[in-house]
Amino acid sequence: MSSEINYCECAKRTMIIGGGVACEMLLKEIFNAQKSPYTDDKYSAQFNPVCIIDNDFKKVGKEIMGVKVVGREDDIVKYAKELEIEQLILAIPSLTSDERKAVIDICNETKLPLKIVPFIGTLILDDSATLLGQVHDIKVEELLGRDPIKFDNKDIRNFISGKRCMVTGGGGSIGSELVRQIAKYNPDQIIIVDIYENNAYEIQQELVMEYGENLRLVTLIASVRDYYRMNQIFEKYKPEIVFHAAAHKHVPLMEASPMEAIKNNVIGTFNVATLAQYHDVKKFVMISTDKAVNPTNAMGASKRCCEMIVQYLSQQHEGTTEFVTTRFGNVLGSNGSVIPLFKKQIEQGKPVTVTHEDIIRYFMTIPEAVSLVMEAAAIAHGGEIFVLDMGQPVKIVTLAENLIRMYGKVPYKDVPIVFTGLRPGEKIKEELLMDEEGLQKTSNKLIFIGKQIDIDEEHFASRLKKLRDAAQLNDEDVAITALHEMVPTFITPEEFNRRQREKSKVTE
């Protein structure tokens, strides 16, 4: 059948990996579109199926719709070279993430562009959808080596439906996704609070376009540092659930301006949390970070301090508010994250910069992070720190190498990778749990509760006052000293990284 097709000059010689139903559907769509005189399908015209790869020995040597199955997955690199293949399509939607990653690693050796048929659970198979139209370029999250994390929508729906929900930092990466997901569960009202008007405007317009008058939405420009403005918002809108996502999160920038991390993160959290308690908010949810664990920088220490504030208020048992903290690692594609930087560097023909060849991070997608926040909040009773099992950590240099290959280029040859040295306050490896915390299972096998340490309320309150006063006076030396007093696990990055290297030598 393939001999009947007159391929246009733009058609690329294509290898299809997987000789099953998905392969047959793709071939049928390509051939039908290209044979039809009535179809102006520029996307289908990009594919010239040359060969098929399949691990079934019985299929090797045979043809599927006129296209020969030339070999198995181990032969991908060989036949890509021999048959002058220009692009690959991975057409096995039933693969697990681990299996898919293994095939992708082989495909990366060809240094050719790779497109993928979505996971079978996300395929649209109704009469109006084409499989070819769902084929997409490989996404970074598909290199993480684990399945997308699913959460119990029933718990979240019962938690959100009919409630007035406020999101601080509602225009940011996490905050805006929180707002999107909350909107799906029929809230009574959403109150977006953000200091940056452009971000707030963007998510506001997105929701107006999608929901119109079906969603009660309020978008407010305000700073969590301003206690009286925040009190005004609580009094007027009476939120029942508060998601506190407003924070300064960029480690090197906060190392240069630690006062801002303290004012925005610590004082801002104290303002919003105490106001939530005063106004009898049903649940206060603080978004934290793995950088709060054994922090080596002002940003991480400030977020650990925020966790302690939430625990401190929960211990007091004053009012009816349930306080909960959610802690997770880096999110793919967020503002200031490494992936957008790498992409920009590759697209502009510049070297990709990695701070250290051994640096390791935990990653998750923004929707996964927000689903964690939502479900943890739904099942919380107050006082917990919820931690997500994020699977195995990823070496940043490996992520950079795979991203370069995704662009059809060769790492270190077509695109240099330059190691620039650890930035101020940066760890080689992040952690999710403090050494003294244990793990308690929840109804979701991927969400755990970290065992908390009791806060000495008398000493905590006096140290917090010392920290606040120093920050307001911009007395950096006193403030940093106070931060160390509040967070005993706050150490220098040099000391932390030295310990990590010693541990690595022992295990080798």
mmCIF file of C-alpha atoms in Angstrom, residues 93-403:
data_model
loop_
_atom_site.group_PDB
_atom_site.id
_atom_site.type_symbol
_atom_site.label_atom_id
_atom_site.label_comp_id
_atom_site.label_asym_id
_atom_site.label_seq_id
_atom_site.Cartn_x
_atom_site.Cartn_y
_atom_site.Cartn_z
ATOM 1 C CA PRO A 93 0.183 3.517 24.461
ATOM 2 C CA SER A 94 -0.074 0.595 26.913
ATOM 3 C CA LEU A 95 3.527 0.864 28.144
ATOM 4 C CA THR A 96 4.099 1.707 31.785
ATOM 5 C CA SER A 97 6.212 4.779 32.514
ATOM 6 C CA ASP A 98 9.254 2.637 33.362
ATOM 7 C CA GLU A 99 8.896 0.677 30.101
ATOM 8 C CA ARG A 100 8.366 3.863 28.119
ATOM 9 C CA LYS A 101 11.430 5.502 29.644
ATOM 10 C CA ALA A 102 13.541 2.450 28.705
ATOM 11 C CA VAL A 103 12.420 2.714 25.061
ATOM 12 C CA ILE A 104 12.959 6.486 25.065
ATOM 13 C CA ASP A 105 16.529 5.950 26.287
ATOM 14 C CA ILE A 106 17.181 3.693 23.276
ATOM 15 C CA CYS A 107 15.531 6.209 20.937
ATOM 16 C CA ASN A 108 17.737 8.973 22.336
ATOM 17 C CA GLU A 109 20.792 7.080 21.071
ATOM 18 C CA THR A 110 19.624 7.746 17.490
ATOM 19 C CA LYS A 111 19.775 11.506 18.160
ATOM 20 C CA LEU A 112 16.564 11.839 16.099
ATOM 21 C CA PRO A 113 13.333 13.721 16.947
ATOM 22 C CA LEU A 114 10.842 11.510 18.776
ATOM 23 C CA LYS A 115 7.055 11.775 18.853
ATOM 24 C CA ILE A 116 4.802 9.776 21.154
ATOM 25 C CA VAL A 117 1.277 8.340 21.217
ATOM 26 C CA PRO A 118 -0.237 9.293 24.625
ATOM 27 C CA PHE A 119 -0.741 6.833 27.480
ATOM 28 C CA ILE A 120 -3.771 4.622 26.827
ATOM 29 C CA GLY A 121 -5.610 6.176 29.778
ATOM 30 C CA THR A 122 -5.410 9.631 28.202
ATOM 31 C CA LEU A 123 -6.216 8.667 24.605
ATOM 32 C CA ILE A 124 -9.393 10.060 23.054
ATOM 33 C CA LEU A 125 -10.964 7.287 21.011
ATOM 34 C CA ASP A 126 -14.335 8.712 19.990
ATOM 35 C CA ASP A 127 -15.485 9.052 16.373
ATOM 36 C CA SER A 128 -14.410 12.694 16.076
ATOM 37 C CA ALA A 129 -10.800 12.132 17.209
ATOM 38 C CA THR A 130 -7.816 10.968 15.159
ATOM 39 C CA LEU A 131 -4.881 9.148 16.671
ATOM 40 C CA LEU A 132 -2.392 11.069 14.551
ATOM 41 C CA GLY A 133 -3.779 14.321 15.914
ATOM 42 C CA GLN A 134 -2.903 13.148 19.437
ATOM 43 C CA VAL A 135 0.700 12.252 18.630
ATOM 44 C CA HIS A 136 2.928 14.811 20.354
ATOM 45 C CA ASP A 137 6.571 15.657 20.887
ATOM 46 C CA ILE A 138 8.074 13.980 23.922
ATOM 47 C CA LYS A 139 7.450 15.946 27.098
ATOM 48 C CA VAL A 140 9.946 16.397 29.890
ATOM 49 C CA GLU A 141 7.633 14.792 32.441
ATOM 50 C CA GLU A 142 7.758 11.592 30.385
ATOM 51 C CA LEU A 143 11.459 11.308 31.280
ATOM 52 C CA LEU A 144 10.797 11.130 35.031
ATOM 53 C CA GLY A 145 10.400 7.360 34.996
ATOM 54 C CA ARG A 146 7.099 7.063 36.851
ATOM 55 C CA ASP A 147 3.392 7.109 36.105
ATOM 56 C CA PRO A 148 1.437 10.341 36.586
ATOM 57 C CA ILE A 149 0.113 10.423 40.145
ATOM 58 C CA LYS A 150 -3.657 10.066 40.515
ATOM 59 C CA PHE A 151 -5.705 11.488 43.355
ATOM 60 C CA ASP A 152 -9.171 10.813 44.746
ATOM 61 C CA ASN A 153 -11.429 13.417 43.163
ATOM 62 C CA LYS A 154 -14.353 12.400 45.392
ATOM 63 C CA ASP A 155 -12.565 13.577 48.557
ATOM 64 C CA ILE A 156 -11.588 16.839 46.894
ATOM 65 C CA ARG A 157 -15.093 17.486 45.521
ATOM 66 C CA ASN A 158 -16.670 17.028 48.957
ATOM 67 C CA PHE A 159 -14.026 19.332 50.429
ATOM 68 C CA ILE A 160 -14.341 22.195 47.914
ATOM 69 C CA SER A 161 -17.950 22.095 46.718
ATOM 70 C CA GLY A 162 -19.991 25.030 47.984
ATOM 71 C CA LYS A 163 -17.065 26.616 49.884
ATOM 72 C CA ARG A 164 -15.559 30.102 49.674
ATOM 73 C CA CYS A 165 -11.903 29.458 48.778
ATOM 74 C CA MET A 166 -9.086 31.986 48.948
ATOM 75 C CA VAL A 167 -5.694 31.463 47.283
ATOM 76 C CA THR A 168 -2.814 33.759 48.190
ATOM 77 C CA GLY A 169 -0.211 33.975 45.438
ATOM 78 C CA GLY A 170 -3.086 32.964 43.196
ATOM 79 C CA GLY A 171 -1.365 34.216 40.051
ATOM 80 C CA GLY A 172 1.825 32.162 40.486
ATOM 81 C CA SER A 173 2.694 28.758 39.058
ATOM 82 C CA ILE A 174 1.227 26.742 41.939
ATOM 83 C CA GLY A 175 -1.402 29.302 42.918
ATOM 84 C CA SER A 176 -2.919 29.615 39.451
ATOM 85 C CA GLU A 177 -3.130 25.817 39.077
ATOM 86 C CA LEU A 178 -4.794 25.660 42.495
ATOM 87 C CA VAL A 179 -7.355 28.152 41.247
ATOM 88 C CA ARG A 180 -7.939 26.126 38.051
ATOM 89 C CA GLN A 181 -8.493 22.898 39.954
ATOM 90 C CA ILE A 182 -10.665 24.501 42.636
ATOM 91 C CA ALA A 183 -12.889 25.940 39.883
ATOM 92 C CA LYS A 184 -13.674 22.413 38.641
ATOM 93 C CA TYR A 185 -15.217 21.377 41.957
ATOM 94 C CA ASN A 186 -18.091 23.858 42.134
ATOM 95 C CA PRO A 187 -16.883 26.252 44.867
ATOM 96 C CA ASP A 188 -19.218 28.943 46.152
ATOM 97 C CA GLN A 189 -16.554 31.568 45.423
ATOM 98 C CA ILE A 190 -12.847 31.894 44.568
ATOM 99 C CA ILE A 191 -10.840 34.818 45.947
ATOM 100 C CA ILE A 192 -7.497 35.301 44.176
ATOM 101 C CA VAL A 193 -4.988 37.389 46.142
ATOM 102 C CA ASP A 194 -1.666 38.362 44.540
ATOM 103 C CA ILE A 195 0.744 41.284 44.664
ATOM 104 C CA TYR A 196 1.727 40.908 40.981
ATOM 105 C CA GLU A 197 -1.106 42.322 38.882
ATOM 106 C CA ASN A 198 -0.078 40.798 35.532
ATOM 107 C CA ASN A 199 -0.235 37.206 36.789
ATOM 108 C CA ALA A 200 -3.472 37.878 38.660
ATOM 109 C CA TYR A 201 -5.010 39.381 35.519
ATOM 110 C CA GLU A 202 -3.988 36.419 33.357
ATOM 111 C CA ILE A 203 -5.595 33.755 35.559
ATOM 112 C CA GLN A 204 -8.638 35.986 36.060
ATOM 113 C CA GLN A 205 -9.186 36.299 32.297
ATOM 114 C CA GLU A 206 -8.581 32.589 31.757
ATOM 115 C CA LEU A 207 -11.307 31.697 34.249
ATOM 116 C CA VAL A 208 -13.715 34.337 32.936
ATOM 117 C CA MET A 209 -13.326 32.938 29.413
ATOM 118 C CA GLU A 210 -13.894 29.365 30.590
ATOM 119 C CA TYR A 211 -16.644 29.800 33.167
ATOM 120 C CA GLY A 212 -18.172 33.225 32.561
ATOM 121 C CA GLU A 213 -20.859 34.045 35.107
ATOM 122 C CA ASN A 214 -21.005 30.430 36.308
ATOM 123 C CA LEU A 215 -18.044 31.083 38.614
ATOM 124 C CA ARG A 216 -18.110 33.673 41.406
ATOM 125 C CA LEU A 217 -14.614 35.109 41.144
ATOM 126 C CA VAL A 218 -12.878 37.957 42.964
ATOM 127 C CA THR A 219 -9.352 39.046 42.009
ATOM 128 C CA LEU A 220 -7.562 41.280 44.502
ATOM 129 C CA ILE A 221 -4.161 42.958 44.437
ATOM 130 C CA ALA A 222 -2.715 42.808 47.933
ATOM 131 C CA SER A 223 0.436 41.873 49.849
ATOM 132 C CA VAL A 224 0.421 39.212 52.557
ATOM 133 C CA ARG A 225 2.908 41.467 54.389
ATOM 134 C CA ASP A 226 0.135 44.017 54.951
ATOM 135 C CA TYR A 227 -1.744 42.708 57.999
ATOM 136 C CA TYR A 228 -4.462 45.354 57.873
ATOM 137 C CA ARG A 229 -5.187 44.884 54.156
ATOM 138 C CA MET A 230 -5.369 41.100 54.628
ATOM 139 C CA ASN A 231 -7.697 41.559 57.607
ATOM 140 C CA GLN A 232 -9.916 43.745 55.433
ATOM 141 C CA ILE A 233 -10.121 40.927 52.852
ATOM 142 C CA PHE A 234 -10.959 38.299 55.487
ATOM 143 C CA GLU A 235 -13.682 40.502 56.979
ATOM 144 C CA LYS A 236 -15.304 41.276 53.626
ATOM 145 C CA TYR A 237 -15.143 37.898 51.851
ATOM 146 C CA LYS A 238 -15.149 35.475 54.816
ATOM 147 C CA PRO A 239 -13.192 32.620 53.182
ATOM 148 C CA GLU A 240 -13.828 29.134 54.542
ATOM 149 C CA ILE A 241 -10.688 27.543 53.057
ATOM 150 C CA VAL A 242 -7.368 29.362 52.593
ATOM 151 C CA PHE A 243 -4.584 28.014 50.387
ATOM 152 C CA HIS A 244 -1.443 29.974 51.216
ATOM 153 C CA ALA A 245 0.853 29.821 48.165
ATOM 154 C CA ALA A 246 2.296 33.349 48.305
ATOM 155 C CA ALA A 247 6.048 33.213 48.879
ATOM 156 C CA HIS A 248 9.452 34.193 47.601
ATOM 157 C CA LYS A 249 10.998 30.907 46.401
ATOM 158 C CA HIS A 250 14.144 31.659 44.391
ATOM 159 C CA VAL A 251 17.130 30.461 46.440
ATOM 160 C CA PRO A 252 20.021 32.595 45.058
ATOM 161 C CA LEU A 253 17.932 35.783 44.899
ATOM 162 C CA MET A 254 16.830 35.317 48.509
ATOM 163 C CA GLU A 255 20.429 34.696 49.564
ATOM 164 C CA ALA A 256 21.199 38.166 48.223
ATOM 165 C CA SER A 257 18.079 39.657 49.885
ATOM 166 C CA PRO A 258 17.313 37.508 52.965
ATOM 167 C CA MET A 259 15.211 40.250 54.557
ATOM 168 C CA GLU A 260 12.678 39.866 51.768
ATOM 169 C CA ALA A 261 12.392 36.106 52.351
ATOM 170 C CA ILE A 262 11.730 36.752 56.031
ATOM 171 C CA LYS A 263 9.234 39.569 55.463
ATOM 172 C CA ASN A 264 7.290 37.861 52.698
ATOM 173 C CA ASN A 265 7.488 34.231 53.775
ATOM 174 C CA VAL A 266 7.667 34.304 57.572
ATOM 175 C CA ILE A 267 5.775 37.500 58.408
ATOM 176 C CA GLY A 268 3.369 37.014 55.495
ATOM 177 C CA THR A 269 2.534 33.477 56.645
ATOM 178 C CA PHE A 270 2.112 34.615 60.241
ATOM 179 C CA ASN A 271 -0.279 37.368 59.111
ATOM 180 C CA VAL A 272 -2.454 35.140 56.938
ATOM 181 C CA ALA A 273 -2.443 32.178 59.345
ATOM 182 C CA THR A 274 -3.320 34.196 62.470
ATOM 183 C CA LEU A 275 -6.057 36.030 60.556
ATOM 184 C CA ALA A 276 -7.427 32.678 59.378
ATOM 185 C CA GLN A 277 -7.550 31.565 63.012
ATOM 186 C CA TYR A 278 -9.155 34.834 64.162
ATOM 187 C CA HIS A 279 -11.842 34.730 61.467
ATOM 188 C CA ASP A 280 -12.657 31.038 62.063
ATOM 189 C CA VAL A 281 -11.555 29.805 58.637
ATOM 190 C CA LYS A 282 -12.336 26.079 58.458
ATOM 191 C CA LYS A 283 -9.004 25.018 56.998
ATOM 192 C CA PHE A 284 -5.672 26.748 56.352
ATOM 193 C CA VAL A 285 -3.342 24.998 53.900
ATOM 194 C CA MET A 286 0.307 26.092 53.710
ATOM 195 C CA ILE A 287 2.343 25.200 50.620
ATOM 196 C CA SER A 288 5.898 24.330 51.627
ATOM 197 C CA THR A 289 8.964 22.899 49.912
ATOM 198 C CA ASP A 290 11.594 20.187 50.301
ATOM 199 C CA LYS A 291 14.075 23.043 50.731
ATOM 200 C CA ALA A 292 12.605 23.545 54.220
ATOM 201 C CA VAL A 293 14.226 20.265 55.297
ATOM 202 C CA ASN A 294 17.652 20.804 56.890
ATOM 203 C CA PRO A 295 17.787 24.181 55.099
ATOM 204 C CA THR A 296 21.060 25.585 53.811
ATOM 205 C CA ASN A 297 19.706 28.942 52.658
ATOM 206 C CA ALA A 298 17.539 31.815 53.855
ATOM 207 C CA MET A 299 14.630 30.825 51.604
ATOM 208 C CA GLY A 300 14.543 27.229 52.886
ATOM 209 C CA ALA A 301 14.958 28.339 56.492
ATOM 210 C CA SER A 302 12.151 30.877 56.082
ATOM 211 C CA LYS A 303 9.843 28.139 54.724
ATOM 212 C CA ARG A 304 10.765 25.828 57.610
ATOM 213 C CA CYS A 305 9.890 28.705 59.897
ATOM 214 C CA CYS A 306 6.523 28.966 58.110
ATOM 215 C CA GLU A 307 5.908 25.269 58.787
ATOM 216 C CA MET A 308 6.679 25.874 62.462
ATOM 217 C CA ILE A 309 4.254 28.823 62.576
ATOM 218 C CA VAL A 310 1.490 26.615 61.210
ATOM 219 C CA GLN A 311 2.336 23.893 63.743
ATOM 220 C CA TYR A 312 2.544 26.453 66.546
ATOM 221 C CA LEU A 313 -0.955 27.759 65.797
ATOM 222 C CA SER A 314 -2.297 24.224 65.507
ATOM 223 C CA GLN A 315 -0.855 23.305 68.917
ATOM 224 C CA GLN A 316 -2.648 26.208 70.582
ATOM 225 C CA HIS A 317 -6.088 24.733 69.818
ATOM 226 C CA GLU A 318 -7.611 28.211 69.780
ATOM 227 C CA GLY A 319 -10.587 28.664 67.493
ATOM 228 C CA THR A 320 -11.861 26.118 64.986
ATOM 229 C CA THR A 321 -9.296 26.389 62.175
ATOM 230 C CA GLU A 322 -7.515 23.213 61.077
ATOM 231 C CA PHE A 323 -3.938 23.927 59.975
ATOM 232 C CA VAL A 324 -2.099 21.727 57.497
ATOM 233 C CA THR A 325 1.190 21.901 55.577
ATOM 234 C CA THR A 326 1.964 20.219 52.263
ATOM 235 C CA ARG A 327 5.563 19.654 51.223
ATOM 236 C CA PHE A 328 6.852 18.640 47.808
ATOM 237 C CA GLY A 329 9.856 19.051 45.532
ATOM 238 C CA ASN A 330 10.499 20.991 42.351
ATOM 239 C CA VAL A 331 7.706 21.434 39.826
ATOM 240 C CA LEU A 332 8.316 21.129 36.109
ATOM 241 C CA GLY A 333 7.780 24.328 34.156
ATOM 242 C CA SER A 334 7.187 26.617 37.114
ATOM 243 C CA ASN A 335 8.397 30.211 37.144
ATOM 244 C CA GLY A 336 12.140 30.153 37.735
ATOM 245 C CA SER A 337 12.492 26.377 37.332
ATOM 246 C CA VAL A 338 15.343 24.754 35.450
ATOM 247 C CA ILE A 339 13.410 23.291 32.483
ATOM 248 C CA PRO A 340 12.273 26.577 30.862
ATOM 249 C CA LEU A 341 15.838 27.878 31.259
ATOM 250 C CA PHE A 342 17.296 24.797 29.545
ATOM 251 C CA LYS A 343 14.785 25.070 26.697
ATOM 252 C CA LYS A 344 15.577 28.734 26.147
ATOM 253 C CA GLN A 345 19.303 28.029 26.126
ATOM 254 C CA ILE A 346 18.945 25.200 23.578
ATOM 255 C CA GLU A 347 16.596 27.180 21.310
ATOM 256 C CA GLN A 348 18.953 30.176 21.332
ATOM 257 C CA GLY A 349 21.993 28.019 20.500
ATOM 258 C CA LYS A 350 23.669 28.702 23.843
ATOM 259 C CA PRO A 351 25.378 26.214 26.175
ATOM 260 C CA VAL A 352 23.134 24.567 28.768
ATOM 261 C CA THR A 353 24.264 25.560 32.254
ATOM 262 C CA VAL A 354 24.153 23.082 35.141
ATOM 263 C CA THR A 355 25.525 24.132 38.512
ATOM 264 C CA HIS A 356 27.115 20.777 39.463
ATOM 265 C CA GLU A 357 27.484 17.380 37.799
ATOM 266 C CA ASP A 358 26.209 15.547 40.916
ATOM 267 C CA ILE A 359 23.232 17.764 41.716
ATOM 268 C CA ILE A 360 19.999 15.811 42.281
ATOM 269 C CA ARG A 361 16.383 16.983 42.559
ATOM 270 C CA TYR A 362 12.916 15.504 43.034
ATOM 271 C CA PHE A 363 10.465 16.562 40.330
ATOM 272 C CA MET A 364 6.717 16.501 39.770
ATOM 273 C CA THR A 365 4.326 18.226 37.414
ATOM 274 C CA ILE A 366 2.412 21.303 38.547
ATOM 275 C CA PRO A 367 -0.984 19.500 38.324
ATOM 276 C CA GLU A 368 0.442 16.663 40.468
ATOM 277 C CA ALA A 369 1.733 19.113 43.071
ATOM 278 C CA VAL A 370 -1.613 20.866 43.240
ATOM 279 C CA SER A 371 -3.542 17.589 43.398
ATOM 280 C CA LEU A 372 -1.382 16.706 46.411
ATOM 281 C CA VAL A 373 -2.267 19.980 48.076
ATOM 282 C CA MET A 374 -5.973 19.459 47.381
ATOM 283 C CA GLU A 375 -6.195 15.868 48.579
ATOM 284 C CA ALA A 376 -3.968 16.419 51.593
ATOM 285 C CA ALA A 377 -6.169 19.343 52.593
ATOM 286 C CA ALA A 378 -9.271 17.201 52.128
ATOM 287 C CA ILE A 379 -8.068 14.394 54.431
ATOM 288 C CA ALA A 380 -6.302 16.601 57.002
ATOM 289 C CA HIS A 381 -7.467 16.910 60.596
ATOM 290 C CA GLY A 382 -5.035 19.649 61.580
ATOM 291 C CA GLY A 383 -1.339 19.866 62.464
ATOM 292 C CA GLU A 384 0.036 17.508 59.816
ATOM 293 C CA ILE A 385 2.857 17.954 57.343
ATOM 294 C CA PHE A 386 1.938 15.935 54.275
ATOM 295 C CA VAL A 387 4.803 14.620 52.157
ATOM 296 C CA LEU A 388 4.461 13.108 48.693
ATOM 297 C CA ASP A 389 6.364 10.007 47.632
ATOM 298 C CA MET A 390 7.908 11.512 44.502
ATOM 299 C CA GLY A 391 9.770 8.404 43.410
ATOM 300 C CA GLN A 392 13.442 8.442 42.560
ATOM 301 C CA PRO A 393 15.305 11.765 42.363
ATOM 302 C CA VAL A 394 16.626 12.890 38.981
ATOM 303 C CA LYS A 395 20.158 14.051 38.188
ATOM 304 C CA ILE A 396 19.898 17.518 36.666
ATOM 305 C CA VAL A 397 22.666 16.782 34.181
ATOM 306 C CA THR A 398 20.748 13.704 32.956
ATOM 307 C CA LEU A 399 17.636 15.834 32.555
ATOM 308 C CA ALA A 400 19.665 18.358 30.546
ATOM 309 C CA GLU A 401 21.139 15.619 28.332
ATOM 310 C CA ASN A 402 17.715 14.104 27.601
ATOM 311 C CA LEU A 403 16.213 17.508 26.893
#
